[in-house]
Amino acid sequence: MRRFNILSVCGSGTVTSSMVAEKVKEAMEERGIHVKTTEAKPTEALNYARSGNYDLITHTSPLPKGDYGIPVINAVGCLTGMGEDEFFDDVENALLSLNK
């Protein structure tokens, strides 16, 4: 299976997005899916998405309106632990649908 590139977005583009990115990497590796992550601020997300280098966006802060052209998944459940399994399921399903 190919390696997927995930953009992890939070308000400052550092602490929370790094935490979510690491959790996503671990959870996807456990499921046999290889991912690489990049952290970013919401204001950078649209340009990153439009670069064509990313397969999916996870975010804990609101994103600016726009057509990202890739799946966008709210990652707040990953932070709070409430809905974390569903979040990882959503990420997995989105990535597997891209691999078809």
mmCIF file of C-alpha atoms in Angstrom:
data_model
loop_
_atom_site.group_PDB
_atom_site.id
_atom_site.type_symbol
_atom_site.label_atom_id
_atom_site.label_comp_id
_atom_site.label_asym_id
_atom_site.label_seq_id
_atom_site.Cartn_x
_atom_site.Cartn_y
_atom_site.Cartn_z
ATOM 1 C CA MET A 1 0.000 0.000 0.000
ATOM 2 C CA ARG A 2 1.208 3.495 -0.747
ATOM 3 C CA ARG A 3 2.151 6.107 1.824
ATOM 4 C CA PHE A 4 -0.446 8.831 2.395
ATOM 5 C CA ASN A 5 0.301 12.464 3.201
ATOM 6 C CA ILE A 6 -1.886 14.032 5.874
ATOM 7 C CA LEU A 7 -2.032 17.713 6.748
ATOM 8 C CA SER A 8 -2.724 18.250 10.461
ATOM 9 C CA VAL A 9 -4.097 21.722 11.203
ATOM 10 C CA CYS A 10 -4.531 23.626 14.483
ATOM 11 C CA GLY A 11 -4.706 27.290 15.452
ATOM 12 C CA SER A 12 -0.964 27.850 15.748
ATOM 13 C CA GLY A 13 0.206 25.015 13.516
ATOM 14 C CA THR A 14 2.412 23.536 16.205
ATOM 15 C CA VAL A 15 1.391 21.902 19.481
ATOM 16 C CA THR A 16 -2.094 20.485 18.920
ATOM 17 C CA SER A 17 -1.501 19.618 15.283
ATOM 18 C CA SER A 18 1.701 17.783 16.256
ATOM 19 C CA MET A 19 -0.150 15.796 18.904
ATOM 20 C CA VAL A 20 -2.945 14.847 16.493
ATOM 21 C CA ALA A 21 -0.423 14.018 13.766
ATOM 22 C CA GLU A 22 1.471 11.640 16.041
ATOM 23 C CA LYS A 23 -1.708 9.910 17.202
ATOM 24 C CA VAL A 24 -2.897 9.526 13.598
ATOM 25 C CA LYS A 25 0.462 8.053 12.551
ATOM 26 C CA GLU A 26 0.380 5.522 15.379
ATOM 27 C CA ALA A 27 -3.261 4.547 14.850
ATOM 28 C CA MET A 28 -2.852 4.150 11.095
ATOM 29 C CA GLU A 29 0.368 2.137 11.468
ATOM 30 C CA GLU A 30 -1.534 -0.237 13.773
ATOM 31 C CA ARG A 31 -4.070 -0.613 10.958
ATOM 32 C CA GLY A 32 -1.383 -1.269 8.352
ATOM 33 C CA ILE A 33 -1.624 2.158 6.703
ATOM 34 C CA HIS A 34 1.542 4.205 6.273
ATOM 35 C CA VAL A 35 1.224 7.971 6.606
ATOM 36 C CA LYS A 36 3.433 11.012 6.653
ATOM 37 C CA THR A 37 2.146 14.123 8.397
ATOM 38 C CA THR A 38 2.758 17.841 8.134
ATOM 39 C CA GLU A 39 1.533 20.434 10.624
ATOM 40 C CA ALA A 40 0.037 23.758 9.531
ATOM 41 C CA LYS A 41 -2.064 26.763 10.551
ATOM 42 C CA PRO A 42 -5.619 27.171 9.247
ATOM 43 C CA THR A 43 -4.519 30.057 7.024
ATOM 44 C CA GLU A 44 -2.017 27.750 5.296
ATOM 45 C CA ALA A 45 -4.346 24.775 4.793
ATOM 46 C CA LEU A 46 -5.947 25.782 1.496
ATOM 47 C CA ASN A 47 -2.606 26.408 -0.202
ATOM 48 C CA TYR A 48 -1.202 23.124 1.094
ATOM 49 C CA ALA A 49 -4.301 21.237 -0.066
ATOM 50 C CA ARG A 50 -4.178 22.820 -3.512
ATOM 51 C CA SER A 51 -0.493 21.886 -3.900
ATOM 52 C CA GLY A 52 -1.588 18.348 -4.751
ATOM 53 C CA ASN A 53 0.826 16.879 -2.208
ATOM 54 C CA TYR A 54 -1.729 15.923 0.443
ATOM 55 C CA ASP A 55 -4.407 13.240 0.600
ATOM 56 C CA LEU A 56 -6.340 14.334 3.681
ATOM 57 C CA ILE A 57 -6.674 17.149 6.215
ATOM 58 C CA THR A 58 -7.344 16.679 9.925
ATOM 59 C CA HIS A 59 -8.147 19.836 11.881
ATOM 60 C CA THR A 60 -8.885 21.009 15.412
ATOM 61 C CA SER A 61 -9.487 24.662 14.492
ATOM 62 C CA PRO A 62 -12.010 25.979 11.993
ATOM 63 C CA LEU A 63 -10.725 26.124 8.430
ATOM 64 C CA PRO A 64 -11.291 29.040 6.065
ATOM 65 C CA LYS A 65 -14.065 28.451 3.551
ATOM 66 C CA GLY A 66 -12.896 27.029 0.250
ATOM 67 C CA ASP A 67 -12.704 23.958 -1.922
ATOM 68 C CA TYR A 68 -9.911 21.865 -0.491
ATOM 69 C CA GLY A 69 -10.333 19.094 -3.055
ATOM 70 C CA ILE A 70 -9.385 16.425 -0.504
ATOM 71 C CA PRO A 71 -11.206 14.905 2.485
ATOM 72 C CA VAL A 72 -11.330 17.147 5.567
ATOM 73 C CA ILE A 73 -11.942 15.524 8.958
ATOM 74 C CA ASN A 74 -12.541 17.271 12.275
ATOM 75 C CA ALA A 75 -9.998 15.950 14.813
ATOM 76 C CA VAL A 76 -11.452 17.356 18.046
ATOM 77 C CA GLY A 77 -12.423 13.823 19.107
ATOM 78 C CA CYS A 78 -8.761 12.892 18.915
ATOM 79 C CA LEU A 79 -7.981 15.626 21.442
ATOM 80 C CA THR A 80 -10.786 14.969 23.889
ATOM 81 C CA GLY A 81 -10.806 11.187 23.619
ATOM 82 C CA MET A 82 -14.563 11.325 23.087
ATOM 83 C CA GLY A 83 -15.131 9.988 19.610
ATOM 84 C CA GLU A 84 -11.467 9.132 19.101
ATOM 85 C CA ASP A 85 -12.156 5.667 17.680
ATOM 86 C CA GLU A 86 -14.716 7.106 15.266
ATOM 87 C CA PHE A 87 -12.193 9.741 14.197
ATOM 88 C CA PHE A 88 -9.568 7.094 13.433
ATOM 89 C CA ASP A 89 -12.190 5.028 11.591
ATOM 90 C CA ASP A 90 -13.071 8.100 9.494
ATOM 91 C CA VAL A 91 -9.404 8.691 8.659
ATOM 92 C CA GLU A 92 -8.885 5.042 7.745
ATOM 93 C CA ASN A 93 -12.006 4.924 5.565
ATOM 94 C CA ALA A 94 -11.072 8.137 3.766
ATOM 95 C CA LEU A 95 -7.553 6.886 3.038
ATOM 96 C CA LEU A 96 -8.723 3.456 1.896
ATOM 97 C CA SER A 97 -11.232 5.055 -0.462
ATOM 98 C CA LEU A 98 -8.379 7.069 -1.998
ATOM 99 C CA ASN A 99 -6.360 3.878 -2.531
ATOM 100 C CA LYS A 100 -8.960 2.346 -4.876
#
